[in-house]
Short mmCIF file of the C-alpha atoms (twelve columns), coordinates in Angstrom:
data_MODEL
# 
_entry.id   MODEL 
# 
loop_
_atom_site.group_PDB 
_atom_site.id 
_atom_site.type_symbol 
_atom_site.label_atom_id 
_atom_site.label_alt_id 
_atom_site.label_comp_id 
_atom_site.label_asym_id 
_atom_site.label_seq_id 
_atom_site.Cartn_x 
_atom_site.Cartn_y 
_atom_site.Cartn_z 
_atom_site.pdbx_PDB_model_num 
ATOM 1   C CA . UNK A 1   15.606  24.375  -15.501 1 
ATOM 2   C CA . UNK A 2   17.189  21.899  -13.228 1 
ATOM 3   C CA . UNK A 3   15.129  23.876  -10.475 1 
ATOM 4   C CA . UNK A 4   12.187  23.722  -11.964 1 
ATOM 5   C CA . UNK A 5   12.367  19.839  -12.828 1 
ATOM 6   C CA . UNK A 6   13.193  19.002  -9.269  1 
ATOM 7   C CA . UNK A 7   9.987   21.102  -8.365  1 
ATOM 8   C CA . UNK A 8   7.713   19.162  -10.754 1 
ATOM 9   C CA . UNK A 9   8.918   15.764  -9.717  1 
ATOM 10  C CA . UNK A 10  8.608   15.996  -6.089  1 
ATOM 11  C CA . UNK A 11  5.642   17.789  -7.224  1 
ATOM 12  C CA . UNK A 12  4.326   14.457  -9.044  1 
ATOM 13  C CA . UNK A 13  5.341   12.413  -6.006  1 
ATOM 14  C CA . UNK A 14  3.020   14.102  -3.403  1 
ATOM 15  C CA . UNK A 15  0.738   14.133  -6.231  1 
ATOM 16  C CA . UNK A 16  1.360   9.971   -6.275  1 
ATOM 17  C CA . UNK A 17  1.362   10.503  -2.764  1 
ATOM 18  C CA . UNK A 18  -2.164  11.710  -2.307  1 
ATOM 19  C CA . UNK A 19  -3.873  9.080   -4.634  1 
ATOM 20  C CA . UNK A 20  -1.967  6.395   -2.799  1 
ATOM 21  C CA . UNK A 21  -4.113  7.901   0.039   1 
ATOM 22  C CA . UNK A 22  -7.416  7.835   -1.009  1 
ATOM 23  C CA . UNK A 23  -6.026  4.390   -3.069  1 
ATOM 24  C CA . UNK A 24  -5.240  2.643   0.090   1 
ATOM 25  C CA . UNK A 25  -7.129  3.686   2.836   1 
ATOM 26  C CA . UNK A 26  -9.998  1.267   2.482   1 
ATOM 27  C CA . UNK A 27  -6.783  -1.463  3.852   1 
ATOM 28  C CA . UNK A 28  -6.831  0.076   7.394   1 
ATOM 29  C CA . UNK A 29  -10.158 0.904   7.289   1 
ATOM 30  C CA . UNK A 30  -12.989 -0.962  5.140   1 
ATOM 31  C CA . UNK A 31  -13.365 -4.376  7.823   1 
ATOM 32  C CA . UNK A 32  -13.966 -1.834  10.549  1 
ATOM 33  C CA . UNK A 33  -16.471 0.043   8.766   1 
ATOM 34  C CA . UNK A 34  -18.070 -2.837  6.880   1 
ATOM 35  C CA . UNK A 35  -18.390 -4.418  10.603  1 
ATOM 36  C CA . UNK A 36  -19.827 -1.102  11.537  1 
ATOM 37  C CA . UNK A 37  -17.090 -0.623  14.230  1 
ATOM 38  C CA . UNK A 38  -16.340 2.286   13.610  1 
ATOM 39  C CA . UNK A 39  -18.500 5.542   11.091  1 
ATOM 40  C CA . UNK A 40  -16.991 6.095   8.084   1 
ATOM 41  C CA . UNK A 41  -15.639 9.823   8.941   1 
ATOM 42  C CA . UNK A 42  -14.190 8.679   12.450  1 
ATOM 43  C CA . UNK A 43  -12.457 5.606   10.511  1 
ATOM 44  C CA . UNK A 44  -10.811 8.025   7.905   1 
ATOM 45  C CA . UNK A 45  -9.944  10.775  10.540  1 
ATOM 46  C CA . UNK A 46  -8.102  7.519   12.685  1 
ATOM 47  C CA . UNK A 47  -6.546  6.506   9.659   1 
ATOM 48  C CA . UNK A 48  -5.162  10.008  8.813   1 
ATOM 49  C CA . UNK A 49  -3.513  10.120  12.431  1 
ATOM 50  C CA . UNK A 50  -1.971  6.738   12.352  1 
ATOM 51  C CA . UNK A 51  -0.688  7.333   8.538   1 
ATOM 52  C CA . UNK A 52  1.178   10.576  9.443   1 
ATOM 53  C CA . UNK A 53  2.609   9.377   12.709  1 
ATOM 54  C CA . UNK A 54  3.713   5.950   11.220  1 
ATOM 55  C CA . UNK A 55  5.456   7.862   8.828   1 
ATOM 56  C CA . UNK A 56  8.094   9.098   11.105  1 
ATOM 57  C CA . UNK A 57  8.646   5.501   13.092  1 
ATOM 58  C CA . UNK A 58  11.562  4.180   10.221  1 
ATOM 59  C CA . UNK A 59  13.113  4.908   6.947   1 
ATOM 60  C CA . UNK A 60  14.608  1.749   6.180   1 
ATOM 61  C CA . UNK A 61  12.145  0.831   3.458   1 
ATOM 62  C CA . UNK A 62  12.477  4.412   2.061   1 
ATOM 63  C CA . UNK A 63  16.294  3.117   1.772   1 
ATOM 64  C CA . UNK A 64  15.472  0.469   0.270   1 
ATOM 65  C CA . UNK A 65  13.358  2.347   -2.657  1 
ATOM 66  C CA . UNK A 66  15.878  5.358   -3.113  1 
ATOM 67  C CA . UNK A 67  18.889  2.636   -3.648  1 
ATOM 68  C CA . UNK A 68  17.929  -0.982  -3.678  1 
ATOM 69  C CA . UNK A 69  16.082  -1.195  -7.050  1 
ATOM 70  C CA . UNK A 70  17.818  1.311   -9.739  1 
ATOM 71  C CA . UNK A 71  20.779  3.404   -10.242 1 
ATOM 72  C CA . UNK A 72  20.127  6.822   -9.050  1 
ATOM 73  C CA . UNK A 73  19.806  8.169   -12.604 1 
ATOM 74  C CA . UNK A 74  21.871  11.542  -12.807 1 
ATOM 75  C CA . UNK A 75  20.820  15.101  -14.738 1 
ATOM 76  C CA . UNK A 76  17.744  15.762  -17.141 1 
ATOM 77  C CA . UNK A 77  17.591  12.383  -18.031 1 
ATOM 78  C CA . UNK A 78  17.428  11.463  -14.055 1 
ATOM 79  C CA . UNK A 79  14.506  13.490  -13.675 1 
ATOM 80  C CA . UNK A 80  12.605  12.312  -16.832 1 
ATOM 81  C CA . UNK A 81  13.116  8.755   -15.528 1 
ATOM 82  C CA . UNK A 82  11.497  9.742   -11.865 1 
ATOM 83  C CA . UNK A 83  8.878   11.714  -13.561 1 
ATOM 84  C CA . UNK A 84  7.591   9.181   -15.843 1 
ATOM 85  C CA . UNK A 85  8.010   6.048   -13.421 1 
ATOM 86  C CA . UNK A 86  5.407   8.491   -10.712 1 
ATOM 87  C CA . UNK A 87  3.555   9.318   -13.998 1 
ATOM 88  C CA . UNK A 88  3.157   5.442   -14.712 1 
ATOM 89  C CA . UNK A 89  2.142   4.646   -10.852 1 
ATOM 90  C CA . UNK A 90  -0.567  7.432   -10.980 1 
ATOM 91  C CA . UNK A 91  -2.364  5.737   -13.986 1 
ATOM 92  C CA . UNK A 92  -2.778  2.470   -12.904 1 
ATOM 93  C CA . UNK A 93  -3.866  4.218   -9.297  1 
ATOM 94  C CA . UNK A 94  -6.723  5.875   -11.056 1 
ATOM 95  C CA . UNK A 95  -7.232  3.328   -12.951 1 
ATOM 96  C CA . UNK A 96  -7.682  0.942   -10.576 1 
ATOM 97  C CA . UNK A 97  -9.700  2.940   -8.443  1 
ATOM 98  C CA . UNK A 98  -12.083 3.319   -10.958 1 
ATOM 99  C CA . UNK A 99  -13.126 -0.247  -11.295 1 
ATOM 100 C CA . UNK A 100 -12.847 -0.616  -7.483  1 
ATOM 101 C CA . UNK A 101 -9.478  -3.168  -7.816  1 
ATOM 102 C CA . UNK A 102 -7.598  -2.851  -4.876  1 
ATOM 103 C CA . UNK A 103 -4.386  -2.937  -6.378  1 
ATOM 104 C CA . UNK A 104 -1.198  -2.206  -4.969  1 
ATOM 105 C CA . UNK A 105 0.013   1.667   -4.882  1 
ATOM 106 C CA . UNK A 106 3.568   0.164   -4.011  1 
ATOM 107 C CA . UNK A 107 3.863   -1.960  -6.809  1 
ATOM 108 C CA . UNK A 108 2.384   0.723   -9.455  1 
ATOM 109 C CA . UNK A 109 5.266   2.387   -8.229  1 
ATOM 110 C CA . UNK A 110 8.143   -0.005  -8.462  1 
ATOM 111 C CA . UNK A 111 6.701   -1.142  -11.718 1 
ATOM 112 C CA . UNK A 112 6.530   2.662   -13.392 1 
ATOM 113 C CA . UNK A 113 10.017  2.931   -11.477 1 
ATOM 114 C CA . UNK A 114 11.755  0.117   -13.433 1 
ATOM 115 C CA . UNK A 115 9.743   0.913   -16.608 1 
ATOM 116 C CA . UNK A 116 11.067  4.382   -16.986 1 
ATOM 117 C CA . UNK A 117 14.558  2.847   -16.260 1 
ATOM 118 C CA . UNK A 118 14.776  0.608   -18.476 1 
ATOM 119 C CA . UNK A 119 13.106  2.835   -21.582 1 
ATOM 120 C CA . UNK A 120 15.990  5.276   -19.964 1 
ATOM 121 C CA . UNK A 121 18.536  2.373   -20.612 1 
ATOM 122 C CA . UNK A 122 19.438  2.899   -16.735 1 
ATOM 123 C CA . UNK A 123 20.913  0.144   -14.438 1 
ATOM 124 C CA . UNK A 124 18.021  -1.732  -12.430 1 
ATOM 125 C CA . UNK A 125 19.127  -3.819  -9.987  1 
ATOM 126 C CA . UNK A 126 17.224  -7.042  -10.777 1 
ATOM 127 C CA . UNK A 127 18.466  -8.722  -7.800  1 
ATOM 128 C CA . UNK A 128 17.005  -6.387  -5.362  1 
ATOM 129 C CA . UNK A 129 13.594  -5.977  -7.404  1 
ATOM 130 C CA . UNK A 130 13.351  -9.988  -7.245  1 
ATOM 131 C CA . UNK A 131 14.539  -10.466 -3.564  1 
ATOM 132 C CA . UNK A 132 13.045  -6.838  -2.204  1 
ATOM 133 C CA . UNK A 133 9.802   -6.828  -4.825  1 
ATOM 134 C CA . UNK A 134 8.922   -9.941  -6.477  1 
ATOM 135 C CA . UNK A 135 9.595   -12.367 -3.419  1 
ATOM 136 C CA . UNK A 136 7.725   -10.509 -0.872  1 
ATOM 137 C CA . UNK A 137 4.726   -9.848  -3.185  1 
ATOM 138 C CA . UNK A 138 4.235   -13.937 -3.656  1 
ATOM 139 C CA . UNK A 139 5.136   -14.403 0.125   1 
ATOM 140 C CA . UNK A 140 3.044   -12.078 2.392   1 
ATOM 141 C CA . UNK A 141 -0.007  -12.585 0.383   1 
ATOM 142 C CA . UNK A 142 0.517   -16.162 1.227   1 
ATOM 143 C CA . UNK A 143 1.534   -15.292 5.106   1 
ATOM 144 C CA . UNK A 144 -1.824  -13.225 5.423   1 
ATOM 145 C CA . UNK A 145 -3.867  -16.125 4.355   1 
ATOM 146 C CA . UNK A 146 -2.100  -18.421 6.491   1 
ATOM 147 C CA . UNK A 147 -2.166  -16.037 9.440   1 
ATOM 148 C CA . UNK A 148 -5.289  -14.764 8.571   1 
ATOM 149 C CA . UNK A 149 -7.023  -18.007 8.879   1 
ATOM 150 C CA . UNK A 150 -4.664  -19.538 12.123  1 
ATOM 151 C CA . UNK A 151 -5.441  -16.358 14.353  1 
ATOM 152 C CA . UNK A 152 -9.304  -17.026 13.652  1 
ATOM 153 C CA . UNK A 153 -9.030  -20.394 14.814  1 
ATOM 154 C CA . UNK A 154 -7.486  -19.089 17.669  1 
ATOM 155 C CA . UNK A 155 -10.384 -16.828 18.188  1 
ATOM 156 C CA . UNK A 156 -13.134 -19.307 17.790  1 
ATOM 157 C CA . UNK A 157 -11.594 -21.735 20.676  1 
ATOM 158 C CA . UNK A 158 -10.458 -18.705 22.856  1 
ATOM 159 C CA . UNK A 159 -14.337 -17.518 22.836  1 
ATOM 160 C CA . UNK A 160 -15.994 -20.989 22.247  1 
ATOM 161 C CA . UNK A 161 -17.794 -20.788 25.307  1 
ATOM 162 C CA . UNK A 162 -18.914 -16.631 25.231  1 
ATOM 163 C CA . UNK A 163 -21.764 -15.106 24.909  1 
ATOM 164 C CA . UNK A 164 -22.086 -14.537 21.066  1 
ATOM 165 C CA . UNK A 165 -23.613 -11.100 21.702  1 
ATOM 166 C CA . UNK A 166 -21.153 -10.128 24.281  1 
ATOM 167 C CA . UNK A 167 -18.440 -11.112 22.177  1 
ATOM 168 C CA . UNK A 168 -19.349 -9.563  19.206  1 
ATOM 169 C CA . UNK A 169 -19.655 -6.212  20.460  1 
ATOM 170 C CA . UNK A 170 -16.091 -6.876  22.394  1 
ATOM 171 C CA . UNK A 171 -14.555 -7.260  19.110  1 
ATOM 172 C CA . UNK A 172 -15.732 -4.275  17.417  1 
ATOM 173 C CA . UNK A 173 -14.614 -2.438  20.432  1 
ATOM 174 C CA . UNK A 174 -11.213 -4.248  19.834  1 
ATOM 175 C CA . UNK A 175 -11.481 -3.529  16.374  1 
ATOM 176 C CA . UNK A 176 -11.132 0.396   17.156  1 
ATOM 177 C CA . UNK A 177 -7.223  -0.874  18.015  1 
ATOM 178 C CA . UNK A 178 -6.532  -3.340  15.351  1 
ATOM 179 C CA . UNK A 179 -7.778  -0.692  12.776  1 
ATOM 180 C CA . UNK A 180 -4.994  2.005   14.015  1 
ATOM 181 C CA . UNK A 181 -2.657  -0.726  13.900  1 
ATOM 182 C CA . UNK A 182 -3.069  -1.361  10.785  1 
ATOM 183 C CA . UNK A 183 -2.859  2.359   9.717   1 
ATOM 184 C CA . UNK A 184 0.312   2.990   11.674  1 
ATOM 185 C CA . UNK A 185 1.901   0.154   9.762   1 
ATOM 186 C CA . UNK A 186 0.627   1.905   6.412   1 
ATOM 187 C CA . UNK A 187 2.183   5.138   7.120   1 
ATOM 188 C CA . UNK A 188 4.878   3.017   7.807   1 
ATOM 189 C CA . UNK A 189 5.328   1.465   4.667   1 
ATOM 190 C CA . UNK A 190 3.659   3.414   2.398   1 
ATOM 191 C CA . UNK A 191 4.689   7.122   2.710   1 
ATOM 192 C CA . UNK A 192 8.163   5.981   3.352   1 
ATOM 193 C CA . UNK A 193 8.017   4.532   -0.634  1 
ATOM 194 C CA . UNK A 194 7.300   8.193   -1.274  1 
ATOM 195 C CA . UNK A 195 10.072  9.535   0.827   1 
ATOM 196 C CA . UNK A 196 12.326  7.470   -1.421  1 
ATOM 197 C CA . UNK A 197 11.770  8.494   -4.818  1 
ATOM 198 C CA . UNK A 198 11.689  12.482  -3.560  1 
ATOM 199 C CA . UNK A 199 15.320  11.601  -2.086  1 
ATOM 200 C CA . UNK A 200 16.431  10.414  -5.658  1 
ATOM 201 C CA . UNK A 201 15.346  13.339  -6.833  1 
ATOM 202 C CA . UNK A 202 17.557  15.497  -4.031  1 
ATOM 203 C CA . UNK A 203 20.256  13.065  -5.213  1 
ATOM 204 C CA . UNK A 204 19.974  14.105  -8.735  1 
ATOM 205 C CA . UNK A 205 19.444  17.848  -8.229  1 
ATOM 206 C CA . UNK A 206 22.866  17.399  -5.862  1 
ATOM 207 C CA . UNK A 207 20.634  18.954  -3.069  1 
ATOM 208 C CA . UNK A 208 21.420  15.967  -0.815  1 
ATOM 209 C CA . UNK A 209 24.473  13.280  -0.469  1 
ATOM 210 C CA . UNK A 210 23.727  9.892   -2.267  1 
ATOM 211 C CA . UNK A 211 23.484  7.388   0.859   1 
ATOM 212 C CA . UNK A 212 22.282  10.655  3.250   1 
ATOM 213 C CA . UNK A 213 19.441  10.708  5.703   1 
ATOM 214 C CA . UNK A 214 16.018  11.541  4.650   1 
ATOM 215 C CA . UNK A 215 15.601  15.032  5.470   1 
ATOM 216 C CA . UNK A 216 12.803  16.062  7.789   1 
ATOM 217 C CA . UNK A 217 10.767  18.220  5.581   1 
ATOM 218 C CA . UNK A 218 10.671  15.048  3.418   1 
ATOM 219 C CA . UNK A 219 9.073   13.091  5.581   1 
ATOM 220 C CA . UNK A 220 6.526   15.878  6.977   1 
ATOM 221 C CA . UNK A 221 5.460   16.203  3.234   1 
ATOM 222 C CA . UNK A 222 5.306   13.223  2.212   1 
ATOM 223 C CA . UNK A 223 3.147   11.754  5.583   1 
ATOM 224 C CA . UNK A 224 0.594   15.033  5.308   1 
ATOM 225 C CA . UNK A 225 -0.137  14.307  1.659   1 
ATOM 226 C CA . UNK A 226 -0.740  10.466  2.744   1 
ATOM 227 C CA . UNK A 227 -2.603  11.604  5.343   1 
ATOM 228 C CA . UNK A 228 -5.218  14.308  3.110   1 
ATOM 229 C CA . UNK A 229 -5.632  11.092  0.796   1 
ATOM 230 C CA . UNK A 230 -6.735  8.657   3.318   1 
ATOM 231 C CA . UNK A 231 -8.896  11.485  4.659   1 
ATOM 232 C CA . UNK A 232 -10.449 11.891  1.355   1 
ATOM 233 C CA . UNK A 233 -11.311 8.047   1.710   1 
ATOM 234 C CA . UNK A 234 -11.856 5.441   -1.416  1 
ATOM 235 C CA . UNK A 235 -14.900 4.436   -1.490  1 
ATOM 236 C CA . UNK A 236 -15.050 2.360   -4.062  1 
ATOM 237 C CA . UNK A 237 -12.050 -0.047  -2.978  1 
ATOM 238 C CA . UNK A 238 -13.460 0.193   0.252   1 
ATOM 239 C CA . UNK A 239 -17.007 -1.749  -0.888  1 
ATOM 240 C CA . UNK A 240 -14.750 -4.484  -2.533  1 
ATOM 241 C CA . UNK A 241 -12.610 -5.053  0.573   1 
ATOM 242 C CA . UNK A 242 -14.943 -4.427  3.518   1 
ATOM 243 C CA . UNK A 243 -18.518 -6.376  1.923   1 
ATOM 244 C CA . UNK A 244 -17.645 -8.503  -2.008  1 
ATOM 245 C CA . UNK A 245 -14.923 -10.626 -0.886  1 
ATOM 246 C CA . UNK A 246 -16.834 -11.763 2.345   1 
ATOM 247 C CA . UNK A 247 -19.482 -10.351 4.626   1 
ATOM 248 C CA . UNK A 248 -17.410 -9.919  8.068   1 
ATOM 249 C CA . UNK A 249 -18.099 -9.973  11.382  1 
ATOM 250 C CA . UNK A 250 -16.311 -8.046  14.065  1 
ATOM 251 C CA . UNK A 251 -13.885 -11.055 15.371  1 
ATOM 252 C CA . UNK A 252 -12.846 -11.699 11.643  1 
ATOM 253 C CA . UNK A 253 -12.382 -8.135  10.786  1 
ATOM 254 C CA . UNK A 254 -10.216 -8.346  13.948  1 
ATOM 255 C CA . UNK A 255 -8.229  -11.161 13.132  1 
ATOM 256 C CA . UNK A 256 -7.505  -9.683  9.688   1 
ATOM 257 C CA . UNK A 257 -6.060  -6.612  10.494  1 
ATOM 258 C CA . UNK A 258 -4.205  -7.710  13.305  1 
ATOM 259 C CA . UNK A 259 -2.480  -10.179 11.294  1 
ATOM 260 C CA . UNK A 260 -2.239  -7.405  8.389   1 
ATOM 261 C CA . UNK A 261 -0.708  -5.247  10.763  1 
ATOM 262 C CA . UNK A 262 1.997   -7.823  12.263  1 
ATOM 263 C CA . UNK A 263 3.309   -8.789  8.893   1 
ATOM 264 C CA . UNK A 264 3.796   -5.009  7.863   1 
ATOM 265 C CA . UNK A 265 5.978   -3.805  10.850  1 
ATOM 266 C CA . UNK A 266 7.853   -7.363  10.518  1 
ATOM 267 C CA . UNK A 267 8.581   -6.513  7.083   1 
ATOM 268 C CA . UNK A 268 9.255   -2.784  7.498   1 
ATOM 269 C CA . UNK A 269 11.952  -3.516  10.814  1 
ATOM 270 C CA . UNK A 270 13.189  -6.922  10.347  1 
ATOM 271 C CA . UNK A 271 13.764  -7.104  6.581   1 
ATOM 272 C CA . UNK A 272 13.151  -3.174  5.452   1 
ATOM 273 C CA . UNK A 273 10.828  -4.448  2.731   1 
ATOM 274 C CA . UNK A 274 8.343   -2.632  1.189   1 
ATOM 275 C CA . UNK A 275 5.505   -5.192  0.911   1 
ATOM 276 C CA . UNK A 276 1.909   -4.254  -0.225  1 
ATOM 277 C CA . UNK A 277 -0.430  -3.057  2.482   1 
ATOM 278 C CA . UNK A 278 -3.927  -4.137  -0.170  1 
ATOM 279 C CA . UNK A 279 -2.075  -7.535  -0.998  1 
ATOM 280 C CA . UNK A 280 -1.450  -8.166  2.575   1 
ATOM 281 C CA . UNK A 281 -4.837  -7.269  4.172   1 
ATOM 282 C CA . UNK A 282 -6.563  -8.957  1.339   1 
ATOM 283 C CA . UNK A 283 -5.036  -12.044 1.925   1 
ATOM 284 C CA . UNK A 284 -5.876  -11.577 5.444   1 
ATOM 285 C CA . UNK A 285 -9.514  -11.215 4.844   1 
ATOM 286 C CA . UNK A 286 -9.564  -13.825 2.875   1 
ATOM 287 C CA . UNK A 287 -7.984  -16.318 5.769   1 
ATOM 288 C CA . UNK A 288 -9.874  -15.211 8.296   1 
ATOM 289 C CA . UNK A 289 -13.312 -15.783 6.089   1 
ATOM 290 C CA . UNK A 290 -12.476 -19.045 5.255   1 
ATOM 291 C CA . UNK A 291 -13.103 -19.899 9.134   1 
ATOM 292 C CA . UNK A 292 -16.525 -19.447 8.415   1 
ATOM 293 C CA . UNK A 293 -16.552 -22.206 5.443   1 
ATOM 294 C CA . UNK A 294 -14.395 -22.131 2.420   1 
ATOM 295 C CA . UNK A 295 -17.292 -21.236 0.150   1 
ATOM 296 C CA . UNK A 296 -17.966 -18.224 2.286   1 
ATOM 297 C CA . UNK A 297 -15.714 -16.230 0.927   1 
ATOM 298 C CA . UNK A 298 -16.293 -15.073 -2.930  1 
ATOM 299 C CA . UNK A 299 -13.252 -16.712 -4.484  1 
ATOM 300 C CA . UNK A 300 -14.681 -14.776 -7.970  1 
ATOM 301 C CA . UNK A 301 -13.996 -11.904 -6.312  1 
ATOM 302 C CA . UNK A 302 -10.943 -13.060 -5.015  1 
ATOM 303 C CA . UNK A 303 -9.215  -14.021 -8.312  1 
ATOM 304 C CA . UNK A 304 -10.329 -10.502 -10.218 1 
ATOM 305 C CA . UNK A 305 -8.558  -9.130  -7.128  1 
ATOM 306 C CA . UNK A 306 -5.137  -11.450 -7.462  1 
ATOM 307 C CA . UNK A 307 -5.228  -11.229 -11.589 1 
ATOM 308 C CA . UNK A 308 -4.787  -7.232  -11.084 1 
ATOM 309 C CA . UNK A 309 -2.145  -7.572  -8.767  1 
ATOM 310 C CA . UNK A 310 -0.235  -9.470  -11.156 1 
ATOM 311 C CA . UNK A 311 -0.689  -6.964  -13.942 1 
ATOM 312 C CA . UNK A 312 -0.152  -4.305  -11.749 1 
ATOM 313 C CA . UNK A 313 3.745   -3.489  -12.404 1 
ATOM 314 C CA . UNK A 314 3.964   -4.027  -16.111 1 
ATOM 315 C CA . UNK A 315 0.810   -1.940  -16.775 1 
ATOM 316 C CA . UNK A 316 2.265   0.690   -14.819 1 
ATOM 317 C CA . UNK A 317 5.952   -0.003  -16.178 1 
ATOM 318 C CA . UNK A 318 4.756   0.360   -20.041 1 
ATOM 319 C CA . UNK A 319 2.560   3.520   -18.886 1 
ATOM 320 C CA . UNK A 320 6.290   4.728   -17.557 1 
ATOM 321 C CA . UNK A 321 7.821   3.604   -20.274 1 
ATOM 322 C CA . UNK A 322 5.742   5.376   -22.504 1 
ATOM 323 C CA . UNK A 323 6.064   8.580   -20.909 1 
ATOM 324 C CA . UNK A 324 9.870   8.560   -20.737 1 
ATOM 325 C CA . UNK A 325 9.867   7.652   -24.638 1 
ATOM 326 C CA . UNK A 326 6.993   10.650  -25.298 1 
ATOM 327 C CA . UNK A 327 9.215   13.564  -22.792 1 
ATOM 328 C CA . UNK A 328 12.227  12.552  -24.123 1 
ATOM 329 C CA . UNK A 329 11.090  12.556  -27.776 1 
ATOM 330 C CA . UNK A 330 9.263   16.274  -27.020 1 
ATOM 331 C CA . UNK A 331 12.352  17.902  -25.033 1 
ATOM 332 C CA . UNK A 332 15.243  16.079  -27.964 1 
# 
């Protein structure tokens, strides 16, 4: 039984895994297609490479997941909690991606996470959800803007006296770069959230040492299924990122993923946070549009996009929640 639980969860995370994926790969990838930099198929193939060799370049932030947030929960009741927090994530993923919300995968995960603890009655550490979680999600949105919008005015006076056309097609050749960039630093953050929760599992099935490292098969699992998602490509998120919010060109599409990409490997090595890649390349977008003129950019749009990120980890908490309650209530 205990076998067969362990199986199912880290089943359900490569599961959560593979729709985080096809979730999230419009961030690396929609301002380079939308900017037609790069085809849609070569964009998605790129972004498959960089997500499974970012994977392997740190594990801090999978550290941070597998002990920062809750108390590894410990037998039957362990697993439930994992199952049902991965359970909650996977919801709101599909549910997001079917309205075309580019919501954040991370935070549908920390939210089911601490949902299923709590209906579990386990310990969550509310000091490390606020300082690892909840600060980070209100500050790199905020940094990406900022960013966003300072390396675009950088841009414009670097290149105020180039040829427009010559320019242009520089930047989408530079975009090719910024685009991998900014997939590395997803695989970085984003399978390594993965890499966490299967660890907890380990923990709980005493297959691995609480405080271990993250075993290598771990890691090759959880980047491949990354990778087959963001081959699979979102479309639909993709369209709200790459053309509703703004209609970009290729030296703002450059300027927002190289600022996207900067604030994810600063938050993944210096502070071994696991921000949100969408929240962070939206804001981006949205910094380096409002170059153009503030009323450029669809602000609409904009605040459909912010009001789901806000309602992202207690939709996917009560979905977790609600699992835990239903398993537990099935298996007595």
């Amino acid at each position: 039984m205990d076998t067969f639980a362990l199986l199912v969860v880290i089943g359900a995370a490569l599961f959560f895994t593979y729709t985080n994926g096809f979730h999230d790969s419009a961030n690396a990838i929609a301002t380079s297609i939308s900017t037609r930099a790069l085809t849609p198929r070569v964009a998605l193939a790129m972004a498959a490479v960089m997500n499974l060799a970012g994977a392997f370049l740190g594990s801090g932030v999978a550290k941070t997941v597998s002990e920062g947030l809750i108390d590894t929960p410990t037998g039957k009741q362990g697993m439930i909690i994992l199952f049902a927090g991965l359970l909650g994530a996977i919801t709101w993923n599909m549910i997001s991606w079917y309205f075309g919300l580019p919501s954040s995968s991370s935070h549908a995960l920390f939210g089911g996470l601490v949902g299923a603890a709590l209906a579990g009655a386990s310990t969550v550490h509310w000091n490390g959800v606020l300082t690892k979680i909840v600060i980070p999600m209100f500050v790199s949105p905020l940094i990406g803007l900022v960013l966003g919008y300072l390396v675009m005015v950088g841009i414009l006076w670097a290149f105020r006296r180039a040829n427009p056309h010559r320019a242009q097609r520089g930047f989408r050749i530079a975009q090719t770069v910024s685009a991998a960039g900014m997939a590395l630093g997803h695989g970085l953050q984003d399978a390594q959230k993965t890499m966490g929760v299967v660890f907890m599992a380990l923990v709980i099935a005493d297959v691995e040492p609480e405080g271990g490292a993250i075993p290598v098969w771990v890691k090759i699992a959880c980047a491949g299924m990354l990778s087959l998602g963001t081959y699979a490509g979102g479309w639909r998120i993709m369209r709200t990122l790459g053309r509703r919010i703004i209609e970009l060109d290729p030296p703002r599409g450059f300027a927002a993923e190289t600022t996207a990409a900067s604030v994810l490997y600063s938050a993944s090595y210096i502070f071994n946070a696991p921000i949100s890649t969408t929240h962070v390349i939206t804001s981006a977008i949205m910094g380096a549009g409002a170059t153009k003129r503030v009323s450029a950019v669809r602000w609409g749009v904009a605040k459909s996009i912010v009001a789901g990120w806000f309602i992202t980890m207690p939709a996917a908490g009560g979905v977790a929640a609600v699992t835990f309650w239903g398993i537990h209530l099935f298996t007595g």
